[in-house]
Each structure stands twice: as C-alpha cells, then as structure tokens.
Short mmCIF file of N, CA and C in Angstrom, two decimals:
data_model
loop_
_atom_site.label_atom_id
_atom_site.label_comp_id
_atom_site.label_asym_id
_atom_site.label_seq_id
_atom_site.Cartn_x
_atom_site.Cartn_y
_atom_site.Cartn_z
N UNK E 386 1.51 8.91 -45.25
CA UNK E 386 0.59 10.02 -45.12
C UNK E 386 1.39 11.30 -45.25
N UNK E 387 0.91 12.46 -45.85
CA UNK E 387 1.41 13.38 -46.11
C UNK E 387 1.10 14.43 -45.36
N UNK E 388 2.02 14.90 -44.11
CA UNK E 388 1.44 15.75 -43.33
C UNK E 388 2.44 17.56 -43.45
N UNK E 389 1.21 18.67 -43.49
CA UNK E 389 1.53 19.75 -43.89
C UNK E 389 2.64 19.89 -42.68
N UNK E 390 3.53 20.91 -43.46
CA UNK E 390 4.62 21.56 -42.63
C UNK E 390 4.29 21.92 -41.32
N UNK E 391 3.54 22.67 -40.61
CA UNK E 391 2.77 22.89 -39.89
C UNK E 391 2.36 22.69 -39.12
N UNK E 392 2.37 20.95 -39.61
CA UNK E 392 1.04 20.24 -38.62
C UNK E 392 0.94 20.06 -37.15
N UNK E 393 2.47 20.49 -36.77
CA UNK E 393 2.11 20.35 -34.69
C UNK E 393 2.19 21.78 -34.52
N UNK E 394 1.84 22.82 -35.77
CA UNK E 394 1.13 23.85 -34.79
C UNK E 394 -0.92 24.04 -34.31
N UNK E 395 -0.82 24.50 -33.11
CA UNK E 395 -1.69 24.64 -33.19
C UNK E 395 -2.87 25.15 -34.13
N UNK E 396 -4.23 24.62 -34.57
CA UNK E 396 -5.19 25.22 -35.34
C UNK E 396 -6.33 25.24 -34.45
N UNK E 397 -7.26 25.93 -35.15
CA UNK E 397 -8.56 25.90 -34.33
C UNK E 397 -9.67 26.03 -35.51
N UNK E 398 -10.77 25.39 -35.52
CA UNK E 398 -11.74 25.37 -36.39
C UNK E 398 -12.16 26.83 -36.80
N UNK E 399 -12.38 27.04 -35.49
CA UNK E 399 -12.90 29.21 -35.51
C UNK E 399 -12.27 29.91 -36.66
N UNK E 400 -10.70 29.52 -36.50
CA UNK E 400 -9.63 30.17 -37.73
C UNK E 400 -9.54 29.89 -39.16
N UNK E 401 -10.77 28.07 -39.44
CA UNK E 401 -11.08 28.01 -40.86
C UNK E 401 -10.01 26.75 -40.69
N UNK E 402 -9.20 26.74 -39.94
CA UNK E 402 -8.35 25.62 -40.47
C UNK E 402 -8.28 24.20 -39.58
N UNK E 403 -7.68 23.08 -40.08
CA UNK E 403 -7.97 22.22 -40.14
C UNK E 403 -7.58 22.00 -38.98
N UNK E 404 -8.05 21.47 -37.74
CA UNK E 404 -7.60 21.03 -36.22
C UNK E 404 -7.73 19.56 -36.30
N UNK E 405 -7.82 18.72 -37.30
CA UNK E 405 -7.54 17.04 -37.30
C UNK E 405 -6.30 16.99 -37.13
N UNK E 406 -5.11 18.02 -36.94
CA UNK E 406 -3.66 17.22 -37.22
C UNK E 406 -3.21 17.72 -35.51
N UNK E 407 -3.39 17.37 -34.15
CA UNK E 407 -3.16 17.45 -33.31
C UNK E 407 -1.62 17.24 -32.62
N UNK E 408 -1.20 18.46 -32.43
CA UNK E 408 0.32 18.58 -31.81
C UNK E 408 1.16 17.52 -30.98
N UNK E 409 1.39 16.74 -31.32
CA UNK E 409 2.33 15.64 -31.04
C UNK E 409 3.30 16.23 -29.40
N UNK E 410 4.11 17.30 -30.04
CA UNK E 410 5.02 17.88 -29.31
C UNK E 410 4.60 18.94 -28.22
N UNK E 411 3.15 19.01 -28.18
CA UNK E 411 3.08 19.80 -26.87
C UNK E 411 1.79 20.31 -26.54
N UNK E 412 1.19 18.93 -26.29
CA UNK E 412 -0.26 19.36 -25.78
C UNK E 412 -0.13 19.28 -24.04
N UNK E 413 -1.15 20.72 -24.36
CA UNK E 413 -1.05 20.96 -22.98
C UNK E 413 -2.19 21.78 -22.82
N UNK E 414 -2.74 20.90 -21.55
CA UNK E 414 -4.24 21.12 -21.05
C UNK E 414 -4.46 22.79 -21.12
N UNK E 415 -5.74 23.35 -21.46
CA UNK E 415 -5.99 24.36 -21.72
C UNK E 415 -6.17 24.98 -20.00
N UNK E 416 -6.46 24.18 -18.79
CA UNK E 416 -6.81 24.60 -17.78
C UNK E 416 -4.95 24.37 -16.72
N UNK E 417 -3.54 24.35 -17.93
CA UNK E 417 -2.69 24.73 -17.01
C UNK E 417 -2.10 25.89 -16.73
N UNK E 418 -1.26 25.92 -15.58
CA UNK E 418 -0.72 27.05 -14.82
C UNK E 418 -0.01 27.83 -15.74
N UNK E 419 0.07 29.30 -15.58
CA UNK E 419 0.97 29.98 -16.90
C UNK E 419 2.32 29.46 -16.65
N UNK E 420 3.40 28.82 -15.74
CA UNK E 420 4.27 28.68 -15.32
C UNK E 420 4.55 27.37 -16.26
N UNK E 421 3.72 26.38 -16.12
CA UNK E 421 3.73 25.46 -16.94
C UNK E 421 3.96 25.60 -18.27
N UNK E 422 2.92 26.19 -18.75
CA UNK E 422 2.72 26.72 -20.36
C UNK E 422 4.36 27.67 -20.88
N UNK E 423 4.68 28.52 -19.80
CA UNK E 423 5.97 28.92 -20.07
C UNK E 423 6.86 27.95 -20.24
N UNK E 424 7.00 27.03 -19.33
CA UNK E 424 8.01 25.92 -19.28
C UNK E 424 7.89 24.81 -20.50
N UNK E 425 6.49 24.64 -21.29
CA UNK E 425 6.43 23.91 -22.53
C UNK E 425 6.89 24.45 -23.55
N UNK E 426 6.78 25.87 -23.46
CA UNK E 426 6.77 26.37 -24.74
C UNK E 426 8.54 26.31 -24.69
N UNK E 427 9.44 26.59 -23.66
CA UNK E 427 10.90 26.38 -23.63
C UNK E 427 11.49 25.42 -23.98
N UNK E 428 10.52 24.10 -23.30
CA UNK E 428 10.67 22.78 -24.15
C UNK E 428 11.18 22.42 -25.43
N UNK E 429 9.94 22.97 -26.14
CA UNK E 429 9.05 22.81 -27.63
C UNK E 429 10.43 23.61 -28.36
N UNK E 430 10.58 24.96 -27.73
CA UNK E 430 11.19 25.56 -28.72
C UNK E 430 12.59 25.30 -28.85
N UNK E 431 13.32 24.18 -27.51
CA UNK E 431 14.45 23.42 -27.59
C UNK E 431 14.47 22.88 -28.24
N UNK E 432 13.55 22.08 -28.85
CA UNK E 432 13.07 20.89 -29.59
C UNK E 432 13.04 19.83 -29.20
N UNK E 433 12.33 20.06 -28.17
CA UNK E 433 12.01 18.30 -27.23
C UNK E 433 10.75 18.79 -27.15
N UNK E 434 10.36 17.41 -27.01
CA UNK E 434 8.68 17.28 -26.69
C UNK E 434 8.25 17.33 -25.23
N UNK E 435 7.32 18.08 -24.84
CA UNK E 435 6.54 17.84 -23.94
C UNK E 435 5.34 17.62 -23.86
N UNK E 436 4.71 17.07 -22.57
CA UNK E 436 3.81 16.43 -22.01
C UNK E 436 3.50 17.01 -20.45
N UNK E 437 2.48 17.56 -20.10
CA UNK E 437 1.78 17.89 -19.04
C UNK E 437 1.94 17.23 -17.93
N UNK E 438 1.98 16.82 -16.48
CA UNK E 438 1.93 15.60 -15.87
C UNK E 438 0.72 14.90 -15.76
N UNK E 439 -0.25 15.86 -16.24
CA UNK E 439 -2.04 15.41 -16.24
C UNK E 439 -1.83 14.39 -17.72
N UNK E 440 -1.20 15.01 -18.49
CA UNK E 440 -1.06 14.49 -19.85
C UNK E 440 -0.13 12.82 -19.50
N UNK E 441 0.60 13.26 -19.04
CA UNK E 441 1.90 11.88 -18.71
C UNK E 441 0.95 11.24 -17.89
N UNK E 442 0.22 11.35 -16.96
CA UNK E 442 -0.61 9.92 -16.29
C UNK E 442 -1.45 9.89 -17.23
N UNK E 443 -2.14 10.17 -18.06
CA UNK E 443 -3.15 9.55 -18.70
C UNK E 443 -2.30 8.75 -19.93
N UNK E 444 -1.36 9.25 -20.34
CA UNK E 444 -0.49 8.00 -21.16
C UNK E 444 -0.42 6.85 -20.93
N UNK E 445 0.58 6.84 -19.02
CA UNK E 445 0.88 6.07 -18.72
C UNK E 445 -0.07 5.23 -18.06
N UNK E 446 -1.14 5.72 -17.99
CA UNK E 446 -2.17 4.49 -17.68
C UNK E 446 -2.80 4.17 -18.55
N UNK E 447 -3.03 4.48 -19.75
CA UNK E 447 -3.42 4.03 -20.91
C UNK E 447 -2.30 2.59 -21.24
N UNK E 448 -0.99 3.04 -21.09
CA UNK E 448 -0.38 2.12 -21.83
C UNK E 448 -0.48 0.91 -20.89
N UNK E 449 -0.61 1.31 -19.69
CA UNK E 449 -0.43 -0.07 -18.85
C UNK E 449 -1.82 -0.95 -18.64
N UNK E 450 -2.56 -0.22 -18.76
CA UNK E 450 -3.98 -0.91 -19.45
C UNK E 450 -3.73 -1.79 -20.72
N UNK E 451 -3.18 -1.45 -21.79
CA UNK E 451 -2.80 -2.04 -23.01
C UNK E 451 -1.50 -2.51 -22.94
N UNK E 452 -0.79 -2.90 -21.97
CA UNK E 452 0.54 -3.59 -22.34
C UNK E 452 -0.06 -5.14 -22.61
N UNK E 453 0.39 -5.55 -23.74
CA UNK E 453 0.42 -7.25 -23.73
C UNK E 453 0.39 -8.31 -22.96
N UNK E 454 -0.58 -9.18 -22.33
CA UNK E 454 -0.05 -10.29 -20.97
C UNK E 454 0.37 -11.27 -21.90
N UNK E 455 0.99 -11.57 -23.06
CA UNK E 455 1.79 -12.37 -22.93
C UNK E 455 2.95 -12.31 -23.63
N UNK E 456 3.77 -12.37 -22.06
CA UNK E 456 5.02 -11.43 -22.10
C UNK E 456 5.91 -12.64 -22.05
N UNK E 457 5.42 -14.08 -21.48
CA UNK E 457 5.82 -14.99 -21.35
C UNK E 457 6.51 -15.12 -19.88
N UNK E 458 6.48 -14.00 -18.80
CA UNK E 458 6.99 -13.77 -17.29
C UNK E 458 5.71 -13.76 -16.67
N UNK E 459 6.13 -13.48 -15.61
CA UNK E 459 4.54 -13.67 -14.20
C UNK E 459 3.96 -12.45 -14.58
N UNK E 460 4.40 -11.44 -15.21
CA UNK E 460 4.13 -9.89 -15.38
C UNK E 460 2.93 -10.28 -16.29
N UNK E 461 3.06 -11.58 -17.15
CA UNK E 461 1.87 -11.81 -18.19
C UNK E 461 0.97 -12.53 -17.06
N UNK E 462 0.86 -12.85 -16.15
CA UNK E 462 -0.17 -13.18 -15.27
C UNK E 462 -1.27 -12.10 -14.77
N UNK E 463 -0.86 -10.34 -14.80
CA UNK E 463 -1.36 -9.74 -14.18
C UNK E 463 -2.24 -9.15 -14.75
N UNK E 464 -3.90 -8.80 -14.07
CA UNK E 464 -4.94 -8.40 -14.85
C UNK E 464 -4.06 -6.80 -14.90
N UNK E 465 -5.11 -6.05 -16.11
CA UNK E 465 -4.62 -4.33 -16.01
C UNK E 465 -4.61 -3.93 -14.56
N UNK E 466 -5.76 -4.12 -14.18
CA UNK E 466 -5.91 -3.21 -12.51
C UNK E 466 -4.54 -3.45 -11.52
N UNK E 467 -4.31 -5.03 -11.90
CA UNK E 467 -3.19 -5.39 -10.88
C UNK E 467 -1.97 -4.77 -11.47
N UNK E 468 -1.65 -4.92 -12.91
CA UNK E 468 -0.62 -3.80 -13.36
C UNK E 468 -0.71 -1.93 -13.13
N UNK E 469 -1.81 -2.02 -12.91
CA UNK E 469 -1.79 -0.38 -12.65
C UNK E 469 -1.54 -0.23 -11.03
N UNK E 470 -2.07 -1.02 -10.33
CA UNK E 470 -1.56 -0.50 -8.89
C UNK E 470 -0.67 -0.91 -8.80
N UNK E 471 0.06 -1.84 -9.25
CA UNK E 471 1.84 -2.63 -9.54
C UNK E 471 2.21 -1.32 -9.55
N UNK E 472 2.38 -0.89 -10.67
CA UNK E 472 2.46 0.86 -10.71
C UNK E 472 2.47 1.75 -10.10
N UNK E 473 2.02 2.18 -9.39
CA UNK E 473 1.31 2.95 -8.14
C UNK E 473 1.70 2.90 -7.00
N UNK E 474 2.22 1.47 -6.64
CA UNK E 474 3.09 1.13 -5.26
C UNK E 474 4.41 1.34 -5.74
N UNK E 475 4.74 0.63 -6.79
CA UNK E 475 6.46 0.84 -7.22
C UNK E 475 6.83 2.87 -6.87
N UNK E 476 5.86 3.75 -7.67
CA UNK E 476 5.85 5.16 -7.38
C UNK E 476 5.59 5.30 -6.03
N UNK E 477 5.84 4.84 -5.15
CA UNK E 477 5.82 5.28 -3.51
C UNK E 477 4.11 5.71 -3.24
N UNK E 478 3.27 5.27 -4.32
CA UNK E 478 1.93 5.66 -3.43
C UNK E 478 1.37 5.11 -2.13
N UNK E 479 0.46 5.30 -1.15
CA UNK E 479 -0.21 4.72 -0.42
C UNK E 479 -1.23 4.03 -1.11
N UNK E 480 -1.82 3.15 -0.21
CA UNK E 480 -3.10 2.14 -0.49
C UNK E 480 -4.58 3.30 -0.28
N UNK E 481 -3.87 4.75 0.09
CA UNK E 481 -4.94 5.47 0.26
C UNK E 481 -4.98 6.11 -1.11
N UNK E 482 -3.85 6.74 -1.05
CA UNK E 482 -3.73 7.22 -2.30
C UNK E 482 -4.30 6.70 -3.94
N UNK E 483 -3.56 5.47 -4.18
CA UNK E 483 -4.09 4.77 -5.15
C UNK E 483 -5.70 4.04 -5.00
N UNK E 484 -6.55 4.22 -3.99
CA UNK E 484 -7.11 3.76 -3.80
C UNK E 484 -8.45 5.26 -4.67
N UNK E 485 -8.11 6.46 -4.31
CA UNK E 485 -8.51 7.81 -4.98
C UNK E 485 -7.91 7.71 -5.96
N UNK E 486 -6.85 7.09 -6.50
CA UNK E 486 -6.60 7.65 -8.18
C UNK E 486 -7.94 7.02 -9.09
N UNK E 487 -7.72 5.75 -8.40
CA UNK E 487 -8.54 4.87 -9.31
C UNK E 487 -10.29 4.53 -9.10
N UNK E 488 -10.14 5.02 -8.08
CA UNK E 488 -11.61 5.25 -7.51
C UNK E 488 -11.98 4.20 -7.41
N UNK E 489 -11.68 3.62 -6.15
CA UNK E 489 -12.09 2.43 -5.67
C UNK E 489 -11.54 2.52 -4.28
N UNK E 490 -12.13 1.11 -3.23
CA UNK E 490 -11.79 1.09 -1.89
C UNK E 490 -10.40 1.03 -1.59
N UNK E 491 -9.90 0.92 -0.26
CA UNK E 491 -8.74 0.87 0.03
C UNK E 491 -8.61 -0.60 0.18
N UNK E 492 -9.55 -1.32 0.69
CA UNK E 492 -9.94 -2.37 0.34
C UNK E 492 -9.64 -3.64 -0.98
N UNK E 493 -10.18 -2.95 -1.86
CA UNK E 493 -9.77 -3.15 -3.38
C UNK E 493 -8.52 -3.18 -3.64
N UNK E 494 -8.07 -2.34 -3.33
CA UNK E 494 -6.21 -1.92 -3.33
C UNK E 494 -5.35 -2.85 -2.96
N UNK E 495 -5.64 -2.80 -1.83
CA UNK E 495 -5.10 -4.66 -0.80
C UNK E 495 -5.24 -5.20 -1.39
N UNK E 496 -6.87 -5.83 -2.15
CA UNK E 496 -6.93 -6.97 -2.33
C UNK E 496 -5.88 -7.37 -3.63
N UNK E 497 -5.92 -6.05 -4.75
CA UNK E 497 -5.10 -6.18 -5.62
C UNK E 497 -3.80 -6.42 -5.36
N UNK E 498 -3.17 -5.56 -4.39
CA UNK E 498 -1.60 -5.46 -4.48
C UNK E 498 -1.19 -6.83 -3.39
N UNK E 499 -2.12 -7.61 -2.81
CA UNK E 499 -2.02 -9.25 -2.17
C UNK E 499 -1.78 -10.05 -3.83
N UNK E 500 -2.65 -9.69 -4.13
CA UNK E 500 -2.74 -10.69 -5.44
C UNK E 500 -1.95 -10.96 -6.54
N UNK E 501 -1.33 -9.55 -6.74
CA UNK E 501 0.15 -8.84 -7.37
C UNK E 501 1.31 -9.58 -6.64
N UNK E 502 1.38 -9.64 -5.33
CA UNK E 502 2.65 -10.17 -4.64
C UNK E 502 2.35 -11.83 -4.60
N UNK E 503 1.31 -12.08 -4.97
CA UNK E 503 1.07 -13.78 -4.51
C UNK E 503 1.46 -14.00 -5.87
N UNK E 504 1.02 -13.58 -7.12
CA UNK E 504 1.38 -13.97 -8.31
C UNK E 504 2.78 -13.65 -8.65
N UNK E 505 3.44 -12.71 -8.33
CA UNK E 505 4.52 -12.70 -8.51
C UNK E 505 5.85 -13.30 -7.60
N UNK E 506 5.30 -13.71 -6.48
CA UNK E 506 5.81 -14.71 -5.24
C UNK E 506 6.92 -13.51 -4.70
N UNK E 507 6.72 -12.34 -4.66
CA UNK E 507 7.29 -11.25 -4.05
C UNK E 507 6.60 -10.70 -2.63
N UNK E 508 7.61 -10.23 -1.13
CA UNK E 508 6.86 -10.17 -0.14
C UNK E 508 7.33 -8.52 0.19
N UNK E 509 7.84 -7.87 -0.54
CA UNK E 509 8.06 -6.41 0.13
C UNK E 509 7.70 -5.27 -0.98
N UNK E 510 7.54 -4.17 -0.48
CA UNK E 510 7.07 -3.02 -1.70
C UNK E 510 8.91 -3.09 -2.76
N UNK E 511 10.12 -2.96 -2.28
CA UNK E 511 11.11 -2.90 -2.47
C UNK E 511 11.02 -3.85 -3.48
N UNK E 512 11.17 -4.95 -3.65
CA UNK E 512 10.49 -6.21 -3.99
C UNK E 512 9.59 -5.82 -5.18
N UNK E 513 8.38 -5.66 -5.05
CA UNK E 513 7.82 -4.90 -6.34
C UNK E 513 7.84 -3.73 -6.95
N UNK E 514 8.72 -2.56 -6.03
CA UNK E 514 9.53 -1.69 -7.06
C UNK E 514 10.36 -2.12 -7.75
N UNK E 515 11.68 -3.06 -7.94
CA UNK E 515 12.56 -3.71 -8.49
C UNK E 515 12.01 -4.49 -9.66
N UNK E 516 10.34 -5.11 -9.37
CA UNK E 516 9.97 -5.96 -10.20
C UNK E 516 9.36 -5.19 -11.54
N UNK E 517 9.00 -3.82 -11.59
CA UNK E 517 7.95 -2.72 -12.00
C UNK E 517 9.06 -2.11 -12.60
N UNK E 518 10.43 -1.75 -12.35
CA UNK E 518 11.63 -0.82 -13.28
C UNK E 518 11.88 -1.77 -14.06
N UNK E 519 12.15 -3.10 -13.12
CA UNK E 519 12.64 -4.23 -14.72
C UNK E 519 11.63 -4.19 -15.85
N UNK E 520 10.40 -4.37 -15.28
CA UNK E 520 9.09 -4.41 -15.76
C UNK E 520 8.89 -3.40 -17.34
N UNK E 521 9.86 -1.93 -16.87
CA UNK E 521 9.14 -0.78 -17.49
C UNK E 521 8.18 -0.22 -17.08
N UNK E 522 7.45 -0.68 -16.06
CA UNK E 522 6.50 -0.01 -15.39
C UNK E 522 6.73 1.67 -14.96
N UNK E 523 7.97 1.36 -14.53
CA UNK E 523 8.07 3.04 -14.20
C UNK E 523 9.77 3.41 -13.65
N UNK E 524 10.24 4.15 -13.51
CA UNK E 524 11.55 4.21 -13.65
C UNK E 524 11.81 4.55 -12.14
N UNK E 525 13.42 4.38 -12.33
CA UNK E 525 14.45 4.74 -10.99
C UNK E 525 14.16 6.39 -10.31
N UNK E 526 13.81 6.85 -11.25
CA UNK E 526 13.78 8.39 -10.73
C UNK E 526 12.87 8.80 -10.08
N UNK E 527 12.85 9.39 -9.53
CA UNK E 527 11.26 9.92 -8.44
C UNK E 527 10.58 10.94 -9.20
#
C-alpha cells in the first residue's frame, strides 16, 4: 500500500483532506490534559511513538482478549475474562478495583481469579505475577 508522506499527520475532513490514514505515532484522546499533549508531542518529535494511558489500556485489553489459547501451556486453558483479570492482579489491582474496570461484581472477580489459580495450580498473587511477566501479560515495571 502506498501511503502519502504525511500520513501520521493529523487531517480532518473540515480541511478537505483525507482523515482515513490515522496517526500511528500519536493518538491522543482529544479530552487529554495539556501536560500530556505537551509530553506527546516531545515524544513524537524524538521520534518515538506514543500512546495515552487511556490509549495503552484499551490496547492492552484488546490484545489480551485476542491472544491465542492455543499456546500449548495452561495459559491456553484460560477464557479472555480469566486472562484479563490474570492481568489485573499481576498489576497489583484489588478484587475491588478490577471488579470496576470491568464492570462486574467483586464476586465475579473471585470467582475468576479462583479459577485462574485452580487452572494454573498456582496459590499466591506472587505466584501469578511471575506466571503473567513470563506470560507477556504485563511487565516487571510498575
């Protein structure tokens, strides 16, 4: 595909021009902080890409919705939901917390992250943080 020089700058229809070729390197929600928007554009103009953190969770739960179960490990045992709160506990959330990301009970949460540790025959959060970095689920860094 042949894409114009251009194409991760912003366009807007209003201006006549073509807004199908959407900025790769630095979308960023129209409702963020100017502090933010300063800090992308420093990014961008380093020449690294950025991503919003509103932007980075909706990636990263996209992808973990769509990662492959067969991975041929217990990790291919786990429905999405149980990989996304896999997720969610490895990041130091609460069962309250993740229980509001995803909009569901706290209840639900348990029942998932029981079901996560029974399938994976793991008994501590430590335990399924270790299992979630090997995983790719989410990294060493806070």
């Amino acid at each position: 595909m042949n894409r114009p020089a251009n194409a991760g700058a912003a366009r807007s229809p209003r201006y006549g021009q073509d807004s199908s070729w959407p900025s790769a390197s630095s979308p960023v929600p129209p409702q963020s902080a100017s502090a933010e928007l300063i800090q992308a554009i420093r990014t961008v103009t380093a020449g690294d890409a950025y991503l919003s953190p509103k932007v980075t969770d909706a990636v990263v739960s996209d992808y973990v919705r769509h990662v492959p179960t067969d991975r041929g490990t217990a990790f291919g045992t786990l429905t999405a939901r149980e990989r996304e709160v896999l997720q969610l506990v490895a990041e130091g959330r609460s069962n309250k917390e993740i229980a509001a990301l995803l909009h569901v009970s706290v209840n639900a949460v348990e029942a998932h992250r029981a079901q996560v540790m029974d399938k994976l025959n793991i008994r501590s959060v430590a335990g399924l943080t270790k299992f979630a970095i090997t995983e790719g689920l989410t990294s060493p860094e806070p």
